[in-house]
Coordinates of C-alpha atoms in Angstrom, one line a residue:
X1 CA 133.3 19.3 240.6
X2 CA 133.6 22.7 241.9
X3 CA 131.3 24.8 242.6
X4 CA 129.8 27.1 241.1
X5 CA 129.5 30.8 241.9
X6 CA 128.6 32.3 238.1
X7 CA 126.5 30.8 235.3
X8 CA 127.7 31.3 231.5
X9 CA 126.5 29.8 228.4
X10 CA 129.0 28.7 226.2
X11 CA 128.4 27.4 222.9
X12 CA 130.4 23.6 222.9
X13 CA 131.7 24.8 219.4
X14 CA 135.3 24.3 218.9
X15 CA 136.3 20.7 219.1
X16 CA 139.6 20.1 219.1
X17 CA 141.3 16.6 217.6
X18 CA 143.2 15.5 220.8
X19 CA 143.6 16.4 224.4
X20 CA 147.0 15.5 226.4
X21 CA 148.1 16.2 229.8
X22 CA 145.6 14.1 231.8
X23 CA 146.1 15.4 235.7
X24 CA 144.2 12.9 238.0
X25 CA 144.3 16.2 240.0
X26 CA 141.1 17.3 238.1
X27 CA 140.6 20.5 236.3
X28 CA 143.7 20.0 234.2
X29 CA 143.1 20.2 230.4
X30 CA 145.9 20.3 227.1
X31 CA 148.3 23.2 226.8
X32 CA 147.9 24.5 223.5
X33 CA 145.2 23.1 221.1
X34 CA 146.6 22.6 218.0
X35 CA 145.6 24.5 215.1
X36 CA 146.1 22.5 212.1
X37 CA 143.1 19.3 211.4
X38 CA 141.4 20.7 214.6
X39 CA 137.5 20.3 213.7
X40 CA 134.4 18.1 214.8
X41 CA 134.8 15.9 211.5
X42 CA 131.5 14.1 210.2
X43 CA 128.9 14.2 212.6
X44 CA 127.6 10.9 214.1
X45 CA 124.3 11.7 213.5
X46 CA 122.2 13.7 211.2
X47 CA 120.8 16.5 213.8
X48 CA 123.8 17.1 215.8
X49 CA 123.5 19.9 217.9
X50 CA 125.3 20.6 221.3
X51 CA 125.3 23.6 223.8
X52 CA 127.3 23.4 227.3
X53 CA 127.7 25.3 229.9
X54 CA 130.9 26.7 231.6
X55 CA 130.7 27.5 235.3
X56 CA 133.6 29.9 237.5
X57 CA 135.8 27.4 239.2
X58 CA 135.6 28.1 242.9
X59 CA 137.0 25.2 243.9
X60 CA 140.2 25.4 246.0
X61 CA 141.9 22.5 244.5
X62 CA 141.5 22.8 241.1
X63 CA 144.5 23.7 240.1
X64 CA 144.8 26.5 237.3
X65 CA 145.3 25.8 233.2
X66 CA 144.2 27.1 230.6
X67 CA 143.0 25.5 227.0
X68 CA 140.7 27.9 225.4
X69 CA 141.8 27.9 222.3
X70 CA 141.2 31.6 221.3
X71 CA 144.3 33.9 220.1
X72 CA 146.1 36.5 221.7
X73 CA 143.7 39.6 221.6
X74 CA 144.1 43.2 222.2
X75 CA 142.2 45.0 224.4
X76 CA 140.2 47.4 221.5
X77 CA 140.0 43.9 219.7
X78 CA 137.8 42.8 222.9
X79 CA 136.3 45.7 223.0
X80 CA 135.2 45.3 219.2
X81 CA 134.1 42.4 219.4
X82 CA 132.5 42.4 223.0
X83 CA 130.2 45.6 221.4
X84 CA 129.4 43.1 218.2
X85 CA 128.0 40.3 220.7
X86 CA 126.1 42.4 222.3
X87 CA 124.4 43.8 219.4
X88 CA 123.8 40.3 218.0
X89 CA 122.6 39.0 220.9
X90 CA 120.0 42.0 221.7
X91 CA 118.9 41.3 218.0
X92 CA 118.4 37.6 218.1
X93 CA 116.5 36.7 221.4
X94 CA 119.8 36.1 223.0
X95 CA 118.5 37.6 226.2
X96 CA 117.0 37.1 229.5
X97 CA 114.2 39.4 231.5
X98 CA 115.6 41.9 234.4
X99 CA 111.9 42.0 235.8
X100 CA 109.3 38.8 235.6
X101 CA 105.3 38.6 236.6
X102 CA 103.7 36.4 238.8
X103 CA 101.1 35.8 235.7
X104 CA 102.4 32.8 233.3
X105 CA 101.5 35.0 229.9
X106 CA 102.7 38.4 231.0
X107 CA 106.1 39.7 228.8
X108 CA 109.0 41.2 230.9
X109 CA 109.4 44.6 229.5
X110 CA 113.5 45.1 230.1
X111 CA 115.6 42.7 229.4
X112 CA 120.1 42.3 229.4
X113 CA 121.9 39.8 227.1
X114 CA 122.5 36.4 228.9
X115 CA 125.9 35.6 230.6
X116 CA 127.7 34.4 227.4
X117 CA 131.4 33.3 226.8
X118 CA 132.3 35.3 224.1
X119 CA 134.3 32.9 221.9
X120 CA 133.8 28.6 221.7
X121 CA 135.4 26.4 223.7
X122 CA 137.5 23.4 222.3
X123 CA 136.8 19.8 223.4
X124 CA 138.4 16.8 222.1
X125 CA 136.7 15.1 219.1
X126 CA 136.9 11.8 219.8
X127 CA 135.1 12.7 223.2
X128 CA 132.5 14.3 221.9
X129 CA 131.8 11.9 219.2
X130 CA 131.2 9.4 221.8
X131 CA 129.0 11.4 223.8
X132 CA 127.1 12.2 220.7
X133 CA 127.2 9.0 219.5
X134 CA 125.6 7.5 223.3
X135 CA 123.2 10.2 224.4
X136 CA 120.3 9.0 222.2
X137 CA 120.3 5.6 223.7
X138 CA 119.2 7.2 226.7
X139 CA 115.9 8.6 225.6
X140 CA 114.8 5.1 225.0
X141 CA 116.2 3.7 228.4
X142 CA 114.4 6.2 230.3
X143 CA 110.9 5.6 228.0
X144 CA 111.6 2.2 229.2
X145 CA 112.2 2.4 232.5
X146 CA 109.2 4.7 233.1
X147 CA 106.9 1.9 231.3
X148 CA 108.4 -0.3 233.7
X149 CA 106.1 -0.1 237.3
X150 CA 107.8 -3.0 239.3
X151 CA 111.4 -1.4 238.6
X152 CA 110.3 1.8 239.8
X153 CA 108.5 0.8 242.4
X154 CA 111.3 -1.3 243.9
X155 CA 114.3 0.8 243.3
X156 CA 112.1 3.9 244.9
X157 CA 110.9 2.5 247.8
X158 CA 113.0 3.4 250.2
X159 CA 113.2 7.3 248.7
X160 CA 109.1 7.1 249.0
X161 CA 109.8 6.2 252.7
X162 CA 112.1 9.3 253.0
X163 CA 111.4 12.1 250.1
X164 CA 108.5 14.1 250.5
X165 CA 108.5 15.5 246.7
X166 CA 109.4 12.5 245.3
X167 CA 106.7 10.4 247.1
X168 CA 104.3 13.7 246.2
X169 CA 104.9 13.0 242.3
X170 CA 104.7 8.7 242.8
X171 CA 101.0 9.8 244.3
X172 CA 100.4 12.2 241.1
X173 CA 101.4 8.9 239.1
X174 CA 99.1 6.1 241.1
X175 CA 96.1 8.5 241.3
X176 CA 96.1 9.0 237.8
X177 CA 96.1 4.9 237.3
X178 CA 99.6 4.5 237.1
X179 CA 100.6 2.7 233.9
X180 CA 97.2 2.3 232.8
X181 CA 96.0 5.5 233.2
X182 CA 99.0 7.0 231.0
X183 CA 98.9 8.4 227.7
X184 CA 99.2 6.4 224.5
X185 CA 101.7 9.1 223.7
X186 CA 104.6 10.3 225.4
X187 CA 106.5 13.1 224.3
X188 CA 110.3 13.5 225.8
X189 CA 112.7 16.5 225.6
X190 CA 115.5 15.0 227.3
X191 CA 119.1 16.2 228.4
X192 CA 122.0 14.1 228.9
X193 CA 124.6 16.2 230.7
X194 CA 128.5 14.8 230.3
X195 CA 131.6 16.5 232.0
X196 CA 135.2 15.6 230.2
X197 CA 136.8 13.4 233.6
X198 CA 140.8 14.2 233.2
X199 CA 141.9 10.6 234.6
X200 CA 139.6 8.6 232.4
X201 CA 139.3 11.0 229.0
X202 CA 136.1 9.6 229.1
X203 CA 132.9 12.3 229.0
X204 CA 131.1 11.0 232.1
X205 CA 127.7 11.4 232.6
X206 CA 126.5 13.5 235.2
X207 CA 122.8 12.9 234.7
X208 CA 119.7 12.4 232.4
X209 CA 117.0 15.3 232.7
X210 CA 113.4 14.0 231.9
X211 CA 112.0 17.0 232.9
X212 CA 112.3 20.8 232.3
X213 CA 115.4 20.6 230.2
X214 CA 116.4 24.4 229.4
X215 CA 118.6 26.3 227.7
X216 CA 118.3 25.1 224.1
X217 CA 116.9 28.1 222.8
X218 CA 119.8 30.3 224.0
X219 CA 122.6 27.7 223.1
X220 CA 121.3 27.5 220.0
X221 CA 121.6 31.7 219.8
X222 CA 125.0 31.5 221.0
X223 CA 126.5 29.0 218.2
X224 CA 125.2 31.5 216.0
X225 CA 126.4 34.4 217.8
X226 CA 130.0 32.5 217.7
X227 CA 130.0 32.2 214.0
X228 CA 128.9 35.5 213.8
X229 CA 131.5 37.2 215.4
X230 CA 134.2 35.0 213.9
X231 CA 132.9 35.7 210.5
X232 CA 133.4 39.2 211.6
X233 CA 136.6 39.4 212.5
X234 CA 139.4 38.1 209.8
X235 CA 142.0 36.9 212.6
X236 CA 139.5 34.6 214.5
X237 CA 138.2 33.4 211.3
X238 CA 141.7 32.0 210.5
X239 CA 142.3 31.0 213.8
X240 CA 139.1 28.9 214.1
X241 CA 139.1 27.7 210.5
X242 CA 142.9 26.5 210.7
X243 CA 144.0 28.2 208.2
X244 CA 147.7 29.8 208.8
X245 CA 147.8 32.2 205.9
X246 CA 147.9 36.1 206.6
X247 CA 143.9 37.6 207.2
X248 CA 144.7 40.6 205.3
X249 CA 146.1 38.5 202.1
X250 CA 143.7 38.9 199.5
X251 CA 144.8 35.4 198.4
X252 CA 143.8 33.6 201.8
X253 CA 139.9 33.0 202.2
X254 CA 139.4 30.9 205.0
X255 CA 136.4 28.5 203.6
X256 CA 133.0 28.4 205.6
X257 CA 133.4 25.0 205.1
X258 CA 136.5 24.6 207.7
X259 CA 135.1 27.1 210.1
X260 CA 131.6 24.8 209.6
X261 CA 133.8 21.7 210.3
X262 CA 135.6 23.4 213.5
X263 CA 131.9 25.1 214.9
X264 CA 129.7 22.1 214.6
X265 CA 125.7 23.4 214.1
X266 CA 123.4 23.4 216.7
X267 CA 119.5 23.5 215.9
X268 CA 118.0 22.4 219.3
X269 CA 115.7 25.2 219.1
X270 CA 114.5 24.1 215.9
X271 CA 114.1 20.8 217.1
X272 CA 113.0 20.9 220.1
X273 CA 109.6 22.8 218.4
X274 CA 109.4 20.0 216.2
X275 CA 109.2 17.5 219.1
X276 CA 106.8 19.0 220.5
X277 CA 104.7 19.4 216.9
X278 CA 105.0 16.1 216.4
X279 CA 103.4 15.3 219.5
X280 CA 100.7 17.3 219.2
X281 CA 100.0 16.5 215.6
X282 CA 100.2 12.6 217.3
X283 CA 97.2 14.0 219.9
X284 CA 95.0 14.7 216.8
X285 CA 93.6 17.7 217.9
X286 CA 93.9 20.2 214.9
X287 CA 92.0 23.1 216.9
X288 CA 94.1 22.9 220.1
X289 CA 97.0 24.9 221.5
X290 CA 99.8 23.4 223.7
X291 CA 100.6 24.4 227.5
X292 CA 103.5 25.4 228.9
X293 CA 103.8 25.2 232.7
X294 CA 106.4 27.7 233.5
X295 CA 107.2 29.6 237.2
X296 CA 106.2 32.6 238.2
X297 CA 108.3 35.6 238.0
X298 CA 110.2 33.3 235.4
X299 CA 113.5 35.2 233.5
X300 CA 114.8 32.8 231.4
X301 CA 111.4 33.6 229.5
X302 CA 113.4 33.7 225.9
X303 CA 114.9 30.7 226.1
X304 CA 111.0 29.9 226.7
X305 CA 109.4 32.1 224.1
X306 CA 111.7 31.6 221.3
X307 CA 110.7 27.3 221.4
X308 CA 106.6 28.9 220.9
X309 CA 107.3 31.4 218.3
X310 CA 109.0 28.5 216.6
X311 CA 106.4 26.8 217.2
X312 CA 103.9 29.2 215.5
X313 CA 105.9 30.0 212.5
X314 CA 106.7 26.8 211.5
X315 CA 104.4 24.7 212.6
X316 CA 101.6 26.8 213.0
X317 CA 100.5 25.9 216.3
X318 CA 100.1 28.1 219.3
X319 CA 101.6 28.0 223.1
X320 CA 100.0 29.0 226.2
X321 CA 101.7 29.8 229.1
X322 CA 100.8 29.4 232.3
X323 CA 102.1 28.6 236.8
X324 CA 100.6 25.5 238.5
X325 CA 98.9 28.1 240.2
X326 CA 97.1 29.5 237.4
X327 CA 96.9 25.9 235.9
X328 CA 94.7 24.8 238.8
X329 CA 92.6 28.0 239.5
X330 CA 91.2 27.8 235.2
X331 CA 91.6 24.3 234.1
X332 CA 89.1 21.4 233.9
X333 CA 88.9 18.1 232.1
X334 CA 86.5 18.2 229.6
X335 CA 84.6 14.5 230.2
X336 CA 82.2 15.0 227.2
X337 CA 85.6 14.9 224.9
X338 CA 87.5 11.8 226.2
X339 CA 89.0 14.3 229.2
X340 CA 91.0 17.1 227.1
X341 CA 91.8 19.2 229.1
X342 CA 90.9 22.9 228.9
X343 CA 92.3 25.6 230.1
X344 CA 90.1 29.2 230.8
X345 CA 87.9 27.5 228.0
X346 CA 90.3 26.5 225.5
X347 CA 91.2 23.0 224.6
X348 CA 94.9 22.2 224.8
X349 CA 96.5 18.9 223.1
X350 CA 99.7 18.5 224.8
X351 CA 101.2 19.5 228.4
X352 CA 105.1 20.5 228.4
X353 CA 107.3 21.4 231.6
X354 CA 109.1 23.9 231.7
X355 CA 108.5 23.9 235.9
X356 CA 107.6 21.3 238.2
X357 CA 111.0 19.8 238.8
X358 CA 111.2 21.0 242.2
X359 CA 109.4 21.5 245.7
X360 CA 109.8 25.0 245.4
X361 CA 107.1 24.6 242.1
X362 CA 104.7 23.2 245.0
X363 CA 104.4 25.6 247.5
X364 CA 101.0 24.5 248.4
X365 CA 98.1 21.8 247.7
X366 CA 96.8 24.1 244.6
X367 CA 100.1 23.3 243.1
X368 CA 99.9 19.9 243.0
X369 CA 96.4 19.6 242.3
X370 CA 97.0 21.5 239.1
X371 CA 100.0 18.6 238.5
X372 CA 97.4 15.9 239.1
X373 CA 94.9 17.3 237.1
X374 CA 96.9 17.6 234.2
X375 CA 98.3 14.4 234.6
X376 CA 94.6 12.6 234.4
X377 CA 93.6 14.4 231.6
X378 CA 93.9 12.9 228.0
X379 CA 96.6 15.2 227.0
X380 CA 99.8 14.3 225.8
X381 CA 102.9 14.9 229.2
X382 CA 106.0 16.2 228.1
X383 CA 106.9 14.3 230.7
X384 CA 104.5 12.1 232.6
X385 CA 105.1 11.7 236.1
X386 CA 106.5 8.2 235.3
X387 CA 109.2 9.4 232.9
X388 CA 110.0 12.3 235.5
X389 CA 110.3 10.1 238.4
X390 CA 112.5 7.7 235.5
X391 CA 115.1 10.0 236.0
X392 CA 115.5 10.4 239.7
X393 CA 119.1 10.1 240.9
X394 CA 118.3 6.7 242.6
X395 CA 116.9 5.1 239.3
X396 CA 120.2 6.3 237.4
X397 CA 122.4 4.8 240.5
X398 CA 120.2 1.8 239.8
X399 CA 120.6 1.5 236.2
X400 CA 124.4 1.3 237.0
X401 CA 124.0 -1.6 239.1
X402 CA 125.4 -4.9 237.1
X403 CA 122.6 -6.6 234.7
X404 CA 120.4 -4.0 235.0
X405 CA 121.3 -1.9 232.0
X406 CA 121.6 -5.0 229.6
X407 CA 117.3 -6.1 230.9
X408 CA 116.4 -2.9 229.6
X409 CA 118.9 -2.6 226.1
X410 CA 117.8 -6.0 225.4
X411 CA 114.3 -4.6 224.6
X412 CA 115.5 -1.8 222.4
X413 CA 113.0 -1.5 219.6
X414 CA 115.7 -1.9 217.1
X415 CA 117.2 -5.2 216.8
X416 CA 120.7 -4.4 216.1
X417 CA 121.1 -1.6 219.3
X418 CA 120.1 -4.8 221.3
X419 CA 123.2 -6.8 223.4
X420 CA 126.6 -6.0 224.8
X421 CA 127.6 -3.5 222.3
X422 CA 125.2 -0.6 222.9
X423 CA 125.4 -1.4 226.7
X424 CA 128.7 -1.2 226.9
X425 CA 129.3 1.9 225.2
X426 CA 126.5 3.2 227.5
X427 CA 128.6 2.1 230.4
X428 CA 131.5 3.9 229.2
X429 CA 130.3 7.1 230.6
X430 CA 128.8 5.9 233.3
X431 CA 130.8 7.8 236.3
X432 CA 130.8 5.5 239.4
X433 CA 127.3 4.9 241.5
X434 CA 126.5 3.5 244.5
X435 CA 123.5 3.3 246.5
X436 CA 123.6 4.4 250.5
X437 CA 120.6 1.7 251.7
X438 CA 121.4 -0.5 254.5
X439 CA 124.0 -3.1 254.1
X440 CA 124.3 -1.5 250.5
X441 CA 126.0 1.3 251.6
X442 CA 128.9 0.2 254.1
X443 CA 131.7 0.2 251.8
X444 CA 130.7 3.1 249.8
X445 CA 130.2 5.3 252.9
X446 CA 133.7 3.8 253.8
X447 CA 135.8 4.9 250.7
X448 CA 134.1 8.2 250.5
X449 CA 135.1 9.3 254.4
X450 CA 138.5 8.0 253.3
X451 CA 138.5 9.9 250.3
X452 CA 136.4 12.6 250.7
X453 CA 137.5 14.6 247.3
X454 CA 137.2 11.6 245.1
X455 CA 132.8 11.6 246.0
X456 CA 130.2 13.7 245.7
X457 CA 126.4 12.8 247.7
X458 CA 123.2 13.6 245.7
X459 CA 119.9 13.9 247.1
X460 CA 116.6 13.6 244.5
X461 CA 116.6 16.9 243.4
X462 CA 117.5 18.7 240.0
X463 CA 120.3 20.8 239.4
X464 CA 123.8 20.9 241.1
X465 CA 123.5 23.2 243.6
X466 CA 121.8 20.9 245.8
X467 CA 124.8 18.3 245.9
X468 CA 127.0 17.9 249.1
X469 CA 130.7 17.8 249.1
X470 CA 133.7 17.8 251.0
X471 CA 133.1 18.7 254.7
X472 CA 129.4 19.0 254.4
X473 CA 129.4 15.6 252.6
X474 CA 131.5 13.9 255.1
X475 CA 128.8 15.4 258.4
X476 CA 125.7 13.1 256.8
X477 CA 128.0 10.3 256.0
X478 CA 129.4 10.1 259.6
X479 CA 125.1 9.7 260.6
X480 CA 124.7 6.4 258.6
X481 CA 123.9 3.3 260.1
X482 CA 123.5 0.3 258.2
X483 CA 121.2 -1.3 260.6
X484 CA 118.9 1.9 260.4
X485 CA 115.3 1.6 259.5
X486 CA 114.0 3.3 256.4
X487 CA 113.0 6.7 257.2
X488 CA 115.1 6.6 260.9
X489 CA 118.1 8.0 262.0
X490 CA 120.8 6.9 260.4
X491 CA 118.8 6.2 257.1
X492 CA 120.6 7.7 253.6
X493 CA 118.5 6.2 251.3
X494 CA 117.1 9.2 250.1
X495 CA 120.9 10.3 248.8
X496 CA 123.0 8.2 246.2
X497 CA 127.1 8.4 246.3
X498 CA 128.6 8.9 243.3
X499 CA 132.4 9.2 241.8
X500 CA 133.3 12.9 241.3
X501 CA 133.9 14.1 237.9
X502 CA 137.5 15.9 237.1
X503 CA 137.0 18.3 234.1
X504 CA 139.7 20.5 232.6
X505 CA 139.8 24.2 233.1
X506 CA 139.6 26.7 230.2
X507 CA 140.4 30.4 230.3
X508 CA 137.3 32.1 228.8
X509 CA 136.1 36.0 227.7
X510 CA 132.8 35.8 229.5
X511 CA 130.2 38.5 229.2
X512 CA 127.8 39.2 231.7
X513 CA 125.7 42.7 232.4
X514 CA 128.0 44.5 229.1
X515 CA 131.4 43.6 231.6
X516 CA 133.8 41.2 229.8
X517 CA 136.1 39.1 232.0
X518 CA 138.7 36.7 231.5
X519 CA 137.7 33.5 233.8
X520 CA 138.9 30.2 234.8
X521 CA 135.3 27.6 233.8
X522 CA 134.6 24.8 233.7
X523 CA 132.6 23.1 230.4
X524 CA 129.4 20.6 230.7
X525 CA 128.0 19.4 227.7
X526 CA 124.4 18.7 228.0
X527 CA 123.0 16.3 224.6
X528 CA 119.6 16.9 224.0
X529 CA 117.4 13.9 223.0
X530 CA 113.8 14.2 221.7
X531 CA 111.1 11.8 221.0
X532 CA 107.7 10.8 220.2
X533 CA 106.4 7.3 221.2
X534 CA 103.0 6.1 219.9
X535 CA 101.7 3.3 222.4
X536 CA 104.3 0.5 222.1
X537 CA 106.6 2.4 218.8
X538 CA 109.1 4.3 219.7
X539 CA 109.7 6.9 217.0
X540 CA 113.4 7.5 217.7
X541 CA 115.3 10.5 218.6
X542 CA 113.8 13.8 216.4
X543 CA 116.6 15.6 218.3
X544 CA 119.9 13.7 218.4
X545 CA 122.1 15.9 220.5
X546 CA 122.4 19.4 221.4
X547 CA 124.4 21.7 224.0
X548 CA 123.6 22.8 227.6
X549 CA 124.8 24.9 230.6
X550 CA 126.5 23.8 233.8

């Protein structure tokens, strides 16, 4: 994976019916997608929604293609429709904040339209079908394996030894009792994140987010930004809608039924909100508000703000938002009402991240006490520390390991997703993952410094950006020593080694600041899963999938 030097949200939109030209070289997608039958078909599943995100290639040996998909365009025909996407989005929350407060609550007063691409990207549908169809299999896995103490306590133990954050939240989770001081209810907003891998055509998973999953506000803006403009404009409308007649023929009228079939929906805003309604309607507190923990001088505050207002006007219920900081300077748990916690007085039902994913959200004890405050009080976790530390990189390396899948499928709550089937579709985007503990990690560390392009190395942190590869990889992996004591020299127990992930390239109008330019990305499609679970019922995915960034 390459890289990445700019951010753009795509919407994953335009599906295309096949993909050829499979380069084990990596970023190699189809020529030409082809125009007639292209479309996402039925969906899989009733609330299908999908956003991904397309990141510059900087990476010097990706070699250049191009798939987007889009027709030719003039340059006044960008223009056009670069000034109509900017309008739309300025009107519809498509935005982010170009100043932020240190104070949860406060509104950014000035604000630009989020990096966009300016048209959909196409994907092939059989790929995406089977991302869509998998991805909610893994929101009960990871309940699971967070109800599961012994697992996590094993397959963590030698991260505890090694990663200060991660052994931080593990003391949030025993402090608060562990599995019997959790919730009866867990909520989960969840994100499975898939890159298209050229040499399989397989969309391996790149990993499960249990906490702070982002962005589906904004993707959900951006599919309608991309029907939007090709509504607008007559040639993209047959383009997109495969229709080869003339635009200006009065006698061609490319259906919104095609163009619905080629631009699959996406309402993981919507749904999202209704997660989260659902868990607090599960809380029973009628009179309470719901808190969202969000950083300071935070600028993705729409794709924030636009989940509460939804949250209001349909569901009537009302968000607060507020730092760790803040959270433990005017919080307390109110003992006289089964521990609800309050917060500056008010009483608050349910508790959902949009921060604390990272040691940067914990600059000091206050922060953490705040996180373990929360964590004791009766109020519903969107996530728990037990589902967050479910979906550390070490637990999805372990979850890999032969076995170890199935003993978790096998008590899937329905009957019939039970046994080889569903875990071997799960295992079918399962990218390659090996652990880097002791005897454990001789051959692994042995192919990669063999084949250094073919791995990437992963600490237990969120987010890409704080993966290792190529020469900086191959420095820590010269340092181990399998007969190194946990927590010594020599020790990489904290990391994981996993197979690197060979997407296409597309050739995409991205917008950023008002400047469109033509760039070489490359697509991740993120599959949001929601949940409620009641005690021991799991009520299954409210959210089925949905799209995400890169």
């Amino acid at each position: 994976m390459a890289s990445a030097s700019c951010l753009w949200i795509d919407r994953f939109a335009f599906v295309s019916s096949a993909t050829s030209g499979h380069r084990r070289a990596s970023r190699r997608c189809s020529g030409s997608t082809p125009r007639g039958g292209v479309g996402f078909g039925n969906r899989a599943m009733t609330a299908s929604d999908v956003r991904h995100v397309t990141t510059f290639a900087s990476s010097p040996d990706a070699p250049n293609a191009s798939a987007s998909g889009a027709p030719e365009l003039s340059d006044n025909e960008k223009q056009a429709l670069r000034d109509e996407a900017v309008s739309w989005a300025a009107q519809h929350g498509l935005l982010i904040g170009l100043d932020a407060s240190e104070v949860g609550q406060e509104m950014a007063s000035t604000f630009t339209h989020a990096p966009i691409s300016l048209l959909p990207t196409p994907f092939p549908r059989d790929v995406f079908d089977l991302a869509v169809a998998v991805s909610p299999r893994f929101a009960e896995l990871s309940d699971l394996v967070s109800r599961d103490h012994e697992f996590l306590q094993e397959q963590l133990s030698g991260v505890l030894e090694t990663d200060d954050f991660t052994k931080a939240l593990w003391n949030v989770y025993e402090q608060s009792g562990g599995q019997a001081g959790r919730s009866k209810i867990e909520v989960g907003i969840l994100r499975s994140d898939y890159m298209l891998d050229v040499p399989s055509g397989n969309p391996l998973q790149v990993e499960v987010n249990t906490v702070s999953t982002s962005f589906m506000s904004l993707s959900t803006r951006v599919q309608q930004m991309h029907k939007h403009v090709i509504d607008w404009s007559p040639e993209l409308k047959k383009h997109y809608s495969g229709n080869g007649g003339d635009a200006n023929d009065s006698e061609t009228d490319p259906s919104d039924s095609s163009l619905s079939a080629a631009l699959p929906s996406n309402s993981a805003l919507e749904l999202a909100a209704e997660t989260l309604a659902e868990g607090h309607l599960a809380a029973g507190f009628t009179d309470a508000k719901i808190l969202m923990v969000v950083q300071p001088n935070e600028r993705n505050v729409f794709d924030q703000r636009l989940v509460a207002n939804e949250l209001f006007e349909t569901h009537k219920i009302k968000v607060t938002r507020a730092t760790l900081k803040e959270i433990a300077e005017h919080s307390e748990i109110d003992k006289n009402d089964n521990g609800s916690l309050l917060y500056k007085g008010e009483k608050h039902s349910l508790v959902y991240f949009r921060a604390g994913y990272a040691p940067t959200d914990y600059p000091t004890d206050m922060e953490w006490s705040a996180r373990l405050l929360m964590e004791q009080s009766s109020a519903v976790k969107s996530p728990s520390a037990a589902m967050q530390l479910a979906g550390t990189k070490k637990i999805q390396q372990a979850l890999a390991m032969p076995g170890v899948l199935e003993k978790f499928t096998d008590k899937f709550q329905d009957t019939r997703l039970r046994g080889t089937d569903t875990s071997t579709m799960m295992r079918k985007v399962f990218a390659g993952l090996y652990a880097l503990d002791g005897l454990n990690g001789v051959d692994p560390v042995k192919n990669a410094l063999k084949s250094p392009t073919q791995f990437v190395l992963k600490p237990q942190r969120e987010g890409g950006g704080n993966n290792l590869y190529g020469d900086a990889m191959v420095d820590v992996l010269k340092t181990f020593d399998k007969n190194a004591a946990v927590g010594h020299k020599g020790d990489l127990s904290q990391y994981i080694l996993m197979q690197r992930i060979f997407p296409p390239t597309n050739t995409s109008l991205c917008l950023r600041k008002g400047e469109l330019r033509t760039l070489e990305t490359l697509s991740e499609l993120g599959v949001y899963g929601g949940y409620v679970r009641v005690g021991g019922t799991f009520f299954y995915p409210v959210i089925s999938c949905s799209p995400h960034t890169a």
